[in-house]
Coordinates of C-alpha atoms and ligand atoms in Angstrom, one line a residue:
M1 CA 1.0 -19.2 -29.5
A2 CA 0.5 -19.8 -33.1
E3 CA 3.2 -20.0 -35.6
K4 CA 0.9 -21.5 -38.0
S5 CA -1.8 -19.8 -40.0
L6 CA -5.2 -19.6 -38.3
T7 CA -7.3 -19.4 -41.5
T8 CA -8.0 -21.0 -44.8
N9 CA -8.8 -17.6 -46.3
K10 CA -6.8 -17.6 -49.5
A11 CA -6.6 -13.8 -49.7
V12 CA -5.3 -13.6 -46.2
L13 CA -2.7 -16.4 -46.7
N14 CA -1.5 -14.9 -50.0
W15 CA -1.2 -11.4 -48.6
V16 CA 0.7 -12.6 -45.5
D17 CA 3.0 -14.7 -47.6
E18 CA 3.6 -11.8 -50.0
M19 CA 4.3 -9.4 -47.1
A20 CA 6.7 -11.9 -45.4
K21 CA 8.6 -12.1 -48.7
L22 CA 8.8 -8.4 -48.9
C23 CA 9.7 -7.7 -45.2
Q24 CA 11.9 -10.7 -44.6
P25 CA 11.2 -11.3 -40.9
D26 CA 12.9 -14.1 -39.0
K27 CA 9.5 -15.6 -38.4
V28 CA 5.8 -15.1 -38.8
F29 CA 3.5 -15.3 -35.8
W30 CA -0.3 -15.5 -36.1
C31 CA -2.0 -13.8 -33.1
T32 CA -4.9 -15.8 -31.5
G33 CA -5.6 -13.1 -28.9
S34 CA -5.4 -15.7 -26.1
E35 CA -4.5 -14.8 -22.5
Q36 CA -1.4 -17.0 -22.6
E37 CA -0.2 -15.5 -25.8
N38 CA -0.6 -12.0 -24.4
Q39 CA 1.4 -13.0 -21.3
S40 CA 4.2 -14.5 -23.3
L41 CA 4.5 -11.3 -25.3
C42 CA 4.5 -9.1 -22.2
D43 CA 7.2 -11.4 -20.7
L44 CA 9.2 -11.1 -24.0
M45 CA 9.0 -7.3 -23.8
V46 CA 10.1 -7.3 -20.1
R47 CA 13.2 -9.3 -21.2
A48 CA 13.8 -6.9 -24.1
G49 CA 13.6 -3.8 -21.8
T50 CA 10.5 -2.5 -23.6
F51 CA 8.2 -3.2 -20.7
T52 CA 8.7 -2.7 -16.9
K53 CA 6.4 -4.9 -15.0
L54 CA 4.6 -2.8 -12.4
N55 CA 4.1 -3.8 -8.8
E56 CA 1.6 -6.7 -8.9
K57 CA 0.0 -5.7 -5.6
L58 CA -0.4 -2.0 -6.6
R59 CA -1.1 -2.3 -10.3
P60 CA -1.9 -6.0 -11.2
G61 CA -1.3 -7.2 -14.7
S62 CA 0.1 -3.8 -15.8
Y63 CA 3.3 -2.6 -17.5
L64 CA 5.1 0.6 -18.2
A65 CA 6.7 1.4 -21.6
R66 CA 9.0 4.3 -22.5
S67 CA 9.0 5.4 -26.1
H68 CA 12.0 6.8 -28.0
P69 CA 12.0 10.6 -27.4
S70 CA 11.4 11.2 -31.1
D71 CA 8.3 9.0 -31.1
V72 CA 5.7 10.5 -28.7
A73 CA 2.7 11.5 -30.6
R74 CA 0.9 11.4 -34.0
V75 CA 2.9 12.8 -36.9
E76 CA 0.4 14.9 -38.9
D77 CA 3.0 16.2 -41.3
R78 CA 3.9 12.6 -42.3
T79 CA 0.3 11.5 -42.7
F80 CA -0.9 11.1 -46.3
I81 CA -4.2 10.3 -48.1
C82 CA -3.3 8.7 -51.4
S83 CA -6.6 9.1 -53.3
K84 CA -6.5 9.0 -57.1
T85 CA -6.4 12.8 -57.3
K86 CA -5.2 15.5 -55.0
E87 CA -8.6 17.2 -55.4
E88 CA -10.3 14.2 -53.8
A89 CA -8.0 14.4 -50.7
G90 CA -8.9 18.1 -50.4
P91 CA -7.0 21.1 -49.0
T92 CA -6.8 19.8 -45.4
N93 CA -4.9 16.6 -46.2
H94 CA -1.4 15.8 -47.4
W95 CA -1.7 14.0 -50.7
A96 CA 0.7 11.8 -52.7
D97 CA 0.3 10.0 -55.9
P98 CA -0.9 6.5 -55.1
T99 CA 1.2 4.7 -57.7
E100 CA 4.4 6.5 -56.6
M101 CA 3.6 6.0 -53.0
R102 CA 2.9 2.3 -53.5
Q103 CA 6.4 2.0 -55.0
K104 CA 7.9 4.0 -52.2
M105 CA 6.2 1.8 -49.6
R106 CA 7.4 -1.4 -51.3
A107 CA 10.9 0.0 -51.2
L108 CA 10.7 1.1 -47.6
F109 CA 9.2 -2.2 -46.4
N110 CA 11.7 -4.2 -48.3
D111 CA 13.7 -6.2 -45.7
C112 CA 12.4 -3.9 -43.0
M113 CA 11.6 -6.7 -40.5
K114 CA 15.0 -8.5 -40.7
G115 CA 15.9 -9.9 -37.3
R116 CA 12.3 -9.4 -36.1
T117 CA 9.1 -11.4 -35.8
M118 CA 6.2 -10.4 -38.0
Y119 CA 3.0 -10.6 -36.1
V120 CA -0.3 -11.1 -37.9
I121 CA -3.2 -9.4 -36.0
P122 CA -6.8 -10.1 -37.1
F123 CA -9.0 -7.4 -35.6
A124 CA -12.5 -6.0 -35.9
M125 CA -13.7 -2.5 -35.4
G126 CA -17.3 -2.6 -34.0
P127 CA -19.2 -5.5 -32.5
L128 CA -18.8 -8.6 -34.8
N129 CA -22.6 -8.6 -35.4
S130 CA -22.9 -4.9 -36.2
P131 CA -24.0 -4.2 -39.8
I132 CA -21.1 -1.8 -40.1
C133 CA -18.4 -3.9 -38.4
K134 CA -15.1 -3.8 -40.4
V135 CA -12.4 -6.4 -40.3
G136 CA -8.8 -5.5 -40.6
I137 CA -5.6 -7.4 -40.4
E138 CA -2.6 -5.6 -39.1
I139 CA 0.9 -6.9 -39.8
T140 CA 3.5 -5.5 -37.5
D141 CA 7.0 -6.1 -36.2
S142 CA 6.1 -4.6 -32.8
P143 CA 4.9 -6.8 -29.9
Y144 CA 3.9 -3.5 -28.2
V145 CA 1.4 -3.0 -31.0
V146 CA 0.0 -6.5 -30.5
V147 CA -0.7 -6.2 -26.8
N148 CA -2.2 -2.7 -27.3
M149 CA -4.4 -3.9 -30.2
R150 CA -5.6 -6.7 -27.9
I151 CA -7.0 -4.0 -25.5
M152 CA -8.2 -1.5 -28.1
T153 CA -10.0 -3.9 -30.6
R154 CA -11.8 -7.2 -30.8
M155 CA -8.7 -9.2 -31.8
G156 CA -7.7 -12.8 -32.6
Q157 CA -9.2 -16.1 -33.6
T158 CA -12.8 -15.0 -33.3
V159 CA -12.2 -12.4 -36.0
M160 CA -10.5 -14.9 -38.3
D161 CA -13.5 -17.2 -37.8
K162 CA -15.8 -14.3 -38.7
L163 CA -13.7 -13.7 -41.8
G164 CA -14.2 -17.4 -42.9
A165 CA -12.8 -18.8 -46.1
D166 CA -13.7 -15.8 -48.3
G167 CA -14.5 -12.8 -46.1
H168 CA -13.0 -9.4 -46.9
F169 CA -10.4 -7.6 -44.8
I170 CA -8.6 -4.3 -44.8
P171 CA -4.8 -4.8 -45.0
C172 CA -2.9 -2.7 -42.5
M173 CA 0.9 -2.8 -42.8
H174 CA 3.0 -1.6 -40.0
S175 CA 6.7 -1.6 -39.2
V176 CA 8.8 0.3 -36.7
G177 CA 11.4 0.7 -39.5
A178 CA 14.4 -0.7 -37.6
P179 CA 15.7 -4.0 -39.1
L180 CA 18.4 -5.7 -37.1
Q181 CA 21.7 -6.9 -38.5
P182 CA 22.8 -10.4 -37.4
G183 CA 24.0 -10.1 -33.8
Q184 CA 22.9 -6.5 -33.5
Q185 CA 21.5 -5.6 -30.0
D186 CA 17.9 -4.4 -30.1
T187 CA 16.8 -1.2 -28.3
P188 CA 13.8 -1.0 -25.9
W189 CA 11.8 1.1 -28.4
P190 CA 12.9 0.5 -31.9
C191 CA 11.7 3.1 -34.4
E192 CA 12.9 5.4 -37.2
P193 CA 14.1 8.4 -35.2
D194 CA 14.2 10.8 -38.2
P195 CA 10.7 12.4 -38.4
Q196 CA 11.1 12.9 -42.1
K197 CA 11.4 9.2 -42.6
K198 CA 8.1 8.3 -40.9
Y199 CA 5.1 7.6 -43.1
I200 CA 1.4 7.1 -42.3
I201 CA -0.1 6.3 -45.6
H202 CA -3.7 5.6 -46.5
F203 CA -4.9 4.3 -49.8
P204 CA -8.7 5.0 -49.5
D205 CA -9.6 3.3 -52.8
E206 CA -8.1 -0.1 -52.0
P207 CA -8.6 0.5 -49.0
S208 CA -5.3 -0.2 -47.1
V209 CA -2.9 1.4 -44.7
W210 CA 0.9 1.4 -44.7
S211 CA 2.6 2.9 -41.6
Y212 CA 6.4 3.1 -41.2
G213 CA 8.8 4.3 -38.6
S214 CA 6.7 5.0 -35.5
G215 CA 5.5 2.7 -32.8
Y216 CA 3.3 5.2 -31.0
G217 CA -0.5 5.4 -30.6
G218 CA -2.5 6.4 -33.6
N219 CA 0.6 6.1 -35.8
A220 CA 0.9 2.4 -35.0
L221 CA -2.4 1.0 -33.7
L222 CA -3.9 1.1 -37.1
G223 CA -7.4 0.1 -36.2
K224 CA -7.9 3.5 -34.5
K225 CA -7.3 6.7 -36.5
C226 CA -6.1 5.1 -39.7
L227 CA -9.0 2.5 -40.2
A228 CA -11.8 3.7 -37.9
L229 CA -11.5 7.3 -38.9
R230 CA -9.6 8.1 -42.1
L231 CA -10.5 5.0 -44.1
A232 CA -13.9 4.6 -42.4
S233 CA -14.9 8.2 -43.2
V234 CA -14.5 7.4 -46.9
M235 CA -16.5 4.2 -46.6
A236 CA -19.1 6.0 -44.5
K237 CA -19.5 8.6 -47.2
R238 CA -20.0 5.9 -49.8
E239 CA -22.3 3.8 -47.7
G240 CA -24.4 6.5 -46.1
W241 CA -23.2 6.6 -42.5
M242 CA -20.6 8.7 -40.5
A243 CA -17.3 7.9 -38.8
E244 CA -16.5 10.6 -36.2
H245 CA -14.0 11.7 -33.6
M246 CA -16.6 11.5 -30.9
L247 CA -17.2 10.1 -27.4
I248 CA -20.6 8.5 -26.7
L249 CA -22.2 8.8 -23.3
C250 CA -25.6 8.1 -21.7
L251 CA -27.0 10.6 -19.2
A252 CA -29.8 9.4 -17.0
S253 CA -31.9 12.0 -15.3
P254 CA -33.0 11.6 -11.6
A255 CA -36.4 10.3 -13.0
G256 CA -34.4 7.6 -14.9
K257 CA -34.9 9.0 -18.4
K258 CA -31.9 8.2 -20.7
Y259 CA -30.3 10.6 -23.1
Y260 CA -27.5 9.5 -25.4
I261 CA -25.1 12.2 -26.4
A262 CA -22.1 12.2 -28.7
A263 CA -19.4 14.8 -28.6
A264 CA -16.6 15.8 -30.9
F265 CA -13.6 17.6 -29.3
P266 CA -10.1 17.7 -30.8
S267 CA -7.4 15.5 -29.4
A268 CA -6.6 16.1 -25.7
C269 CA -9.6 18.5 -25.3
G270 CA -11.8 16.4 -22.9
K271 CA -13.5 13.5 -24.6
T272 CA -12.3 10.8 -22.2
N273 CA -13.1 13.1 -19.3
L274 CA -16.7 13.9 -20.5
A275 CA -17.4 10.3 -21.5
M276 CA -17.0 9.0 -18.0
M277 CA -17.6 12.0 -15.8
Q278 CA -19.1 11.8 -12.4
P279 CA -22.0 14.4 -12.4
T280 CA -21.9 16.8 -9.4
L281 CA -25.6 17.3 -9.8
P282 CA -27.4 14.9 -7.4
G283 CA -29.4 12.2 -9.0
W284 CA -27.9 12.5 -12.5
K285 CA -25.8 9.5 -13.8
V286 CA -23.4 9.2 -16.7
S287 CA -22.5 5.9 -18.2
T288 CA -19.9 5.5 -21.0
L289 CA -20.2 3.9 -24.4
G290 CA -17.0 5.3 -26.0
D291 CA -14.3 7.9 -25.5
D292 CA -12.8 8.6 -29.0
I293 CA -14.6 7.3 -32.0
A294 CA -18.3 7.0 -32.9
W295 CA -19.7 5.3 -36.0
I296 CA -23.2 6.7 -36.6
R297 CA -25.9 5.5 -38.9
V298 CA -29.6 6.0 -39.4
G299 CA -31.0 3.2 -37.3
K300 CA -34.4 1.5 -36.9
G301 CA -37.1 4.2 -36.4
G302 CA -35.0 6.8 -38.2
R303 CA -32.9 8.0 -35.3
L304 CA -29.1 8.5 -35.7
C305 CA -27.6 5.6 -33.7
A306 CA -24.0 5.7 -32.5
M307 CA -21.6 2.8 -31.9
N308 CA -18.1 2.7 -30.5
P309 CA -15.9 0.6 -32.8
E310 CA -13.1 0.2 -30.1
T311 CA -12.9 -1.9 -26.9
G312 CA -10.4 0.2 -24.9
F313 CA -9.3 3.6 -24.0
F314 CA -6.0 5.1 -25.1
G315 CA -6.3 8.0 -22.7
V316 CA -4.2 11.0 -21.9
A317 CA -2.5 10.4 -18.5
P318 CA -1.5 13.9 -17.2
G319 CA -4.4 15.6 -15.5
T320 CA -6.3 12.4 -14.8
S321 CA -7.0 12.4 -11.1
R322 CA -9.6 11.1 -8.5
K323 CA -11.1 14.5 -8.7
S324 CA -11.1 15.1 -12.5
N325 CA -11.8 11.6 -13.7
P326 CA -12.1 9.0 -11.0
H327 CA -13.6 6.4 -13.4
A328 CA -10.6 6.5 -15.7
L329 CA -8.3 5.9 -12.7
T330 CA -10.4 2.9 -11.8
A331 CA -10.3 1.7 -15.4
C332 CA -6.5 1.7 -15.4
A333 CA -6.1 0.2 -11.9
K334 CA -5.1 -3.2 -13.5
N335 CA -4.4 -4.9 -16.8
T336 CA -3.2 -1.6 -18.2
I337 CA -0.3 -0.5 -20.4
F338 CA 1.2 2.9 -19.4
T339 CA 3.4 4.7 -21.9
N340 CA 5.7 7.6 -21.0
V341 CA 4.7 8.2 -17.4
V342 CA 6.9 8.3 -14.2
L343 CA 7.9 5.0 -12.6
T344 CA 7.8 5.3 -8.8
P345 CA 10.3 3.6 -6.4
D346 CA 7.6 1.1 -5.3
G347 CA 6.9 0.0 -8.9
D348 CA 3.8 2.1 -9.6
I349 CA 3.2 5.0 -11.9
W350 CA 2.7 8.7 -11.5
W351 CA 2.0 11.7 -13.7
E352 CA 1.5 15.5 -13.3
D353 CA -1.8 16.5 -11.7
M354 CA -2.7 12.9 -10.7
G355 CA -4.0 14.3 -7.5
V356 CA -1.6 12.3 -5.3
P357 CA 1.7 13.6 -4.0
A358 CA 4.6 13.1 -6.4
P359 CA 7.1 10.5 -5.3
A360 CA 10.2 11.9 -3.7
K361 CA 12.1 10.5 -6.7
G362 CA 11.3 8.4 -9.6
I363 CA 12.3 7.5 -13.2
D364 CA 10.9 10.0 -15.8
W365 CA 9.5 9.2 -19.2
E366 CA 12.9 9.4 -20.7
G367 CA 14.3 6.8 -18.3
N368 CA 16.3 9.2 -16.2
E369 CA 16.3 9.7 -12.4
W370 CA 13.8 12.4 -11.6
T371 CA 12.7 14.4 -8.6
P372 CA 9.7 16.8 -8.4
A373 CA 12.2 19.6 -7.5
S374 CA 14.0 19.2 -10.9
G375 CA 11.3 21.5 -12.4
K376 CA 11.0 19.1 -15.4
K377 CA 7.9 17.2 -16.2
G378 CA 8.2 13.6 -15.2
A379 CA 5.5 12.3 -17.6
H380 CA 5.4 13.4 -21.2
P381 CA 2.4 15.7 -21.9
N382 CA 1.1 13.1 -24.4
S383 CA 1.7 10.1 -22.1
R384 CA -1.1 7.6 -22.2
F385 CA -2.8 4.6 -20.6
T386 CA -4.2 1.7 -22.6
A387 CA -7.1 0.3 -20.5
P388 CA -9.9 -2.2 -21.3
A389 CA -13.2 -0.3 -21.7
A390 CA -14.9 -3.1 -19.8
Q391 CA -12.9 -2.0 -16.7
C392 CA -14.6 1.4 -16.6
P393 CA -16.9 1.2 -13.6
V394 CA -19.6 3.2 -15.4
I395 CA -19.4 1.4 -18.7
D396 CA -22.9 1.4 -20.2
P397 CA -24.7 -1.9 -20.5
D398 CA -25.4 -1.3 -24.2
W399 CA -21.8 -0.3 -25.1
Q400 CA -21.4 -3.3 -27.4
S401 CA -24.9 -3.2 -28.9
A402 CA -24.8 -4.0 -32.6
E403 CA -27.5 -1.4 -33.4
G404 CA -25.9 1.4 -31.5
V405 CA -27.8 3.9 -29.3
P406 CA -30.1 6.7 -30.5
L407 CA -28.6 10.2 -30.1
S408 CA -30.5 13.0 -28.5
A409 CA -27.7 15.5 -28.9
I410 CA -24.4 16.1 -30.7
L411 CA -21.9 18.4 -29.1
F412 CA -18.9 20.2 -30.7
G413 CA -16.2 21.8 -28.6
G414 CA -12.6 22.8 -28.3
R415 CA -10.1 24.8 -26.3
R416 CA -11.2 28.4 -26.8
P417 CA -9.9 30.9 -24.2
H418 CA -12.1 33.7 -25.6
T419 CA -15.2 34.5 -27.6
I420 CA -17.0 31.1 -27.5
P421 CA -19.6 30.8 -24.7
L422 CA -20.0 27.9 -22.4
V423 CA -22.8 26.4 -24.4
C424 CA -24.9 27.4 -27.4
E425 CA -27.6 25.5 -29.3
A426 CA -27.9 25.5 -33.0
F427 CA -31.2 26.8 -34.6
D428 CA -31.5 23.7 -36.8
W429 CA -29.5 20.9 -38.5
E430 CA -27.9 23.2 -41.1
H431 CA -26.8 25.6 -38.4
G432 CA -25.5 22.7 -36.4
V433 CA -23.4 21.5 -39.4
F434 CA -22.1 25.1 -39.7
M435 CA -21.1 25.0 -36.0
G436 CA -19.2 21.7 -36.6
S437 CA -17.5 23.2 -39.7
A438 CA -16.5 26.3 -37.7
C439 CA -14.8 24.4 -34.8
G440 CA -11.4 25.6 -33.7
S441 CA -9.2 24.8 -30.8
E442 CA -5.8 25.6 -29.3
T443 CA -3.5 22.8 -30.4
T444 CA -2.3 20.2 -27.9
A445 CA 0.5 17.7 -27.3
A446 CA -1.4 14.9 -29.0
A447 CA 0.3 15.8 -32.3
L448 CA 3.9 16.7 -32.8
G449 CA 4.3 20.5 -33.3
Q450 CA 3.5 23.7 -31.5
S451 CA 0.9 23.5 -28.7
G452 CA -1.5 26.3 -27.7
V453 CA -2.1 28.0 -31.1
L454 CA -5.6 28.4 -32.5
R455 CA -6.3 26.3 -35.5
R456 CA -9.6 25.5 -37.3
D457 CA -10.4 21.9 -36.8
P458 CA -13.8 21.3 -38.4
F459 CA -15.8 18.6 -36.5
A460 CA -12.5 17.8 -34.7
M461 CA -11.8 15.8 -37.8
L462 CA -9.0 17.9 -39.4
P463 CA -6.3 15.2 -38.9
F464 CA -8.8 12.3 -39.5
C465 CA -11.1 13.1 -42.5
G466 CA -9.9 10.8 -45.4
Y467 CA -11.3 12.9 -48.2
H468 CA -12.2 16.4 -49.3
M469 CA -13.6 18.2 -46.3
G470 CA -16.1 20.2 -48.4
D471 CA -17.6 16.9 -49.5
Y472 CA -17.6 15.8 -45.8
F473 CA -19.6 18.9 -44.9
A474 CA -22.1 18.0 -47.7
H475 CA -22.3 14.5 -46.3
W476 CA -23.3 15.8 -42.9
L477 CA -25.9 18.1 -44.5
S478 CA -27.4 15.2 -46.3
F479 CA -28.6 13.6 -43.1
A480 CA -31.5 16.1 -43.1
Q481 CA -32.7 14.2 -46.2
R482 CA -31.9 10.7 -45.0
T483 CA -34.4 10.8 -42.1
D484 CA -37.1 13.0 -40.6
R485 CA -35.6 16.2 -39.4
A486 CA -37.5 15.9 -36.2
K487 CA -35.6 12.7 -35.5
L488 CA -32.2 14.3 -35.9
P489 CA -30.2 15.0 -32.7
R490 CA -30.0 18.7 -31.5
V491 CA -26.6 20.2 -32.0
Y492 CA -24.6 22.3 -29.5
F493 CA -21.3 24.0 -29.2
V494 CA -19.7 23.8 -25.8
N495 CA -16.5 25.4 -24.4
W496 CA -15.1 24.4 -21.0
F497 CA -12.0 26.4 -21.6
R498 CA -13.0 30.1 -21.6
K499 CA -10.6 32.2 -19.6
S500 CA -10.9 35.4 -17.5
A501 CA -8.8 38.5 -18.2
D502 CA -6.2 37.1 -15.7
G503 CA -5.9 33.8 -17.6
K504 CA -7.9 31.5 -15.3
F505 CA -10.5 29.0 -16.5
L506 CA -13.9 30.6 -15.8
W507 CA -15.7 27.3 -15.6
P508 CA -14.8 24.5 -13.1
G509 CA -15.3 21.8 -15.8
F510 CA -15.1 18.0 -15.3
G511 CA -18.1 16.7 -13.2
E512 CA -19.5 20.3 -13.2
N513 CA -20.1 19.9 -16.9
S514 CA -23.2 17.9 -15.9
R515 CA -24.9 21.2 -15.3
V516 CA -24.5 22.0 -19.0
L517 CA -25.6 18.5 -20.0
K518 CA -28.7 18.9 -17.8
W519 CA -29.7 22.1 -19.7
I520 CA -29.2 20.3 -23.0
C521 CA -31.6 17.5 -21.8
E522 CA -34.1 20.2 -20.8
R523 CA -33.8 21.8 -24.2
V524 CA -34.4 18.4 -25.8
E525 CA -37.6 18.1 -23.6
G526 CA -38.6 21.7 -24.6
T527 CA -38.4 23.0 -21.0
G528 CA -34.9 24.6 -20.9
K529 CA -34.8 28.4 -20.9
A530 CA -32.8 30.1 -23.6
Q531 CA -32.2 33.5 -25.2
R532 CA -32.0 33.8 -28.9
T533 CA -28.6 35.4 -29.8
P534 CA -27.0 36.0 -33.2
I535 CA -24.9 32.8 -32.8
G536 CA -27.7 30.5 -31.5
H537 CA -29.7 29.8 -28.3
V538 CA -27.7 30.5 -25.2
P539 CA -29.0 29.7 -21.6
T540 CA -30.7 32.6 -19.9
P541 CA -28.8 33.6 -16.7
D542 CA -31.1 31.6 -14.5
A543 CA -31.4 28.6 -16.9
L544 CA -28.3 26.6 -15.8
D545 CA -28.6 24.7 -12.5
V546 CA -25.7 26.2 -10.5
T547 CA -26.9 25.1 -7.0
G548 CA -23.9 24.5 -4.8
L549 CA -21.5 26.4 -7.1
N550 CA -20.8 29.5 -5.0
G551 CA -19.8 32.9 -6.2
M552 CA -20.3 32.1 -9.9
A553 CA -22.7 34.9 -10.8
D554 CA -20.0 37.1 -12.4
D555 CA -18.1 34.3 -14.0
L556 CA -21.4 33.0 -15.5
K557 CA -22.1 36.3 -17.1
Q558 CA -18.7 36.2 -18.8
L559 CA -19.1 32.5 -19.7
L560 CA -22.4 33.1 -21.4
A561 CA -21.5 36.5 -23.0
V562 CA -21.8 36.8 -26.8
D563 CA -19.6 39.8 -27.7
A564 CA -20.5 41.1 -31.2
A565 CA -17.1 42.6 -31.8
S566 CA -15.1 39.4 -31.1
W567 CA -17.7 37.4 -33.0
K568 CA -17.3 39.5 -36.1
K569 CA -13.6 38.6 -36.0
E570 CA -14.5 35.0 -35.4
V571 CA -16.8 34.9 -38.4
E572 CA -14.2 36.3 -40.7
D573 CA -11.6 33.8 -39.5
V574 CA -14.2 31.0 -40.2
A575 CA -15.0 32.5 -43.6
A576 CA -11.3 32.5 -44.5
N577 CA -11.0 28.9 -43.6
H578 CA -14.2 28.0 -45.5
A579 CA -12.8 29.7 -48.5
K580 CA -10.2 27.0 -48.7
F581 CA -12.8 24.5 -49.8
G582 CA -13.7 26.5 -52.9
R583 CA -16.6 25.3 -55.0
R584 CA -16.9 22.1 -52.9
L585 CA -18.1 24.2 -49.9
P586 CA -21.8 23.5 -49.8
K587 CA -24.0 26.5 -50.5
A588 CA -25.9 25.9 -47.3
L589 CA -22.7 26.8 -45.3
N590 CA -22.2 30.0 -47.2
E591 CA -25.8 30.9 -46.4
Q592 CA -25.1 30.1 -42.8
L593 CA -22.0 32.5 -42.9
D594 CA -24.1 35.2 -44.5
G595 CA -26.9 34.7 -42.0
L596 CA -24.5 34.9 -39.0
R597 CA -22.9 38.1 -40.4
A598 CA -26.3 39.7 -40.9
R599 CA -27.4 38.8 -37.4
L600 CA -24.2 40.2 -35.9
G601 CA -25.1 43.5 -37.7
Ligands
GTP701 P1 -7.7 12.2 -27.3 O1 -7.6 10.9 -26.7 O2 -6.3 12.8 -27.7 O3 -8.6 12.2 -28.5 O4 -8.2 13.3 -26.3 P2 -9.5 13.5 -25.4 O5 -10.4 14.5 -26.1 O6 -10.1 12.2 -24.9 O7 -8.9 14.3 -24.2 P3 -9.0 14.1 -22.6 O8 -10.4 13.8 -22.1 O9 -8.0 13.0 -22.2 O10 -8.5 15.5 -22.1 C1 -7.2 15.8 -21.9 C2 -7.0 17.1 -21.2 O11 -8.1 18.0 -21.1 C3 -6.5 16.9 -19.8 O12 -5.4 17.8 -19.6 C4 -7.7 17.4 -19.0 O13 -7.3 17.8 -17.7 C5 -8.3 18.5 -19.8 N1 -9.8 18.6 -19.6 C6 -10.7 17.6 -19.8 N2 -11.9 18.1 -19.4 C7 -11.8 19.3 -18.9 C8 -12.7 20.3 -18.4 O14 -13.9 20.1 -18.3 N3 -12.1 21.5 -18.0 C9 -10.8 21.8 -18.1 N4 -10.3 23.0 -17.8 N5 -9.9 20.8 -18.6 C10 -10.4 19.7 -19.0
SPV702 C1 -5.8 11.6 -30.6 O1 -4.7 12.1 -30.9 O2 -6.9 12.1 -31.0 C2 -5.8 10.3 -29.9 C3 -4.6 9.6 -29.6 O3 -6.9 9.8 -29.6 S1 -3.9 8.7 -30.9 O4 -4.5 7.4 -30.8 O5 -2.4 8.7 -30.7 O6 -4.2 9.3 -32.1
MN703 MN1 -8.6 11.1 -30.3

């Protein structure tokens, strides 16, 4: 417990002092990150009703939280990039004038922590010795945020020590936006219930973050989407590296050769699952380096090297089962925070498609008595577990390497019921960048709004790119000049979600995705068989190892089909989206569009 400052850094002391004057908390608490401090915050939240302690025998060191029903996912409509000009934020971001927004934030945060404690959380994104490690300080009035940040980031005194007397930090202000009047009873999940009064604000030129009104996930754990993606994408552009919405995995062949692969899929489209999958192909092994964010730079030897800036998983709960993702279940067997799942009568948790029978009754994510027969979902579709990455049984030994790991392949994907084949290889880097720019997916419950509609989500970065996406495409293209082309990773598009005419997934997915990864490794080695199609290199019918997958011949044909008519529609949809970027769309991507049109005939 530290109620005294943990630093002599004047900039930190002045800023915390200024923010305390603005927000008027009852007290200021400097987080050390210690075990004892963590325990006392968990105990405090149990007393406040925010946390339910789970059965110590079944789920040691773990807690359940239920959020307010209005506060269950990222709020993309309320997310703003306040660059100097609207043009710099580009057509895919909400923009607001930085001067006006700064005033608005000052007004909103004025007195906003009355009756609460203001926590000061020093944190680092990336190993402390990484050349691109970034230090932030999050100020929050939510103890839930503190204990989640302790799992998700390197947090506490060691970070303050790294900062030293004059180190630079990124200020990240957060409030749930629910001050308490004297004597007013607190609620278990304080927040601003009116969606129009929530604000997730980025000032990329400072840089800083101001987040108001939500306590959930990426809205509130400011190291994650706000710092490590939106602000970092801007810093990366300036400094010559990349901040991406990607998992990082290592695939080892039966001969023991290692291939590092990064993959960008939109939210709730399978990154956590792929990152720690258990290959069904004998002899192949996957180990995990990260499940959501990759920072990539040209490393020693000119290879693109990827590093995970986080230390935990904030994973989607529903659908996680012994069959689909056994390693995630093991990772969250202890010391885990569950949010918006079902509480079982024996003090454990449950969610839909967990692969174990539902309890006869339980308490649902809204805190009501629930039975499976009710026909209602017990867990929210965007319910999540916060688990330490180190608890993943297949965590890679190099996951905290300061240099990162050299990538052999980069994958793009999304939920595409039609048109997009199971896997397709880009002809070259420019074509690969085009594939990234053309990504689309059916929307999911990870963001508030309608689920299941197709939207273009270039590089799975639509909600996370902190500047003009046309310039972001140009930045990606520039890597062909930053190193030898031959050292760049190969680029692939994958789609685990293609459906048959009767609406069923054609591909079994999960551990079976190892068959696709194996083909990718064979391509990297120059042995994998492929046919050249207008959209890229697609496996020949006999190229994928499907031993043990029975009766797949017909489905495989459909999975690998490239149908010119549907692709012509696809191209025009991509073209319409690209047109949004106007003169900032790199010429090379227009050439890619023209080339694809011509090849489709
Ligand atoms: P964020 O944490 O939101 O960025 O998402 P993520 O990309 O890590 O998503 P995650 O891996 O948690 O996937 C969530 C959903 O995708 C779950 O409903 C899974 O069941 C489903 N999913 C993942 N992999 C596969 C697959 O190979 N096939 C199918 N059909 N579904 C999958
Ligand atoms: C996502 O939505 O892509 C997530 C979850 O990874 S959150 O941290 O809430 O953004
Ligand atoms: Mn994500």
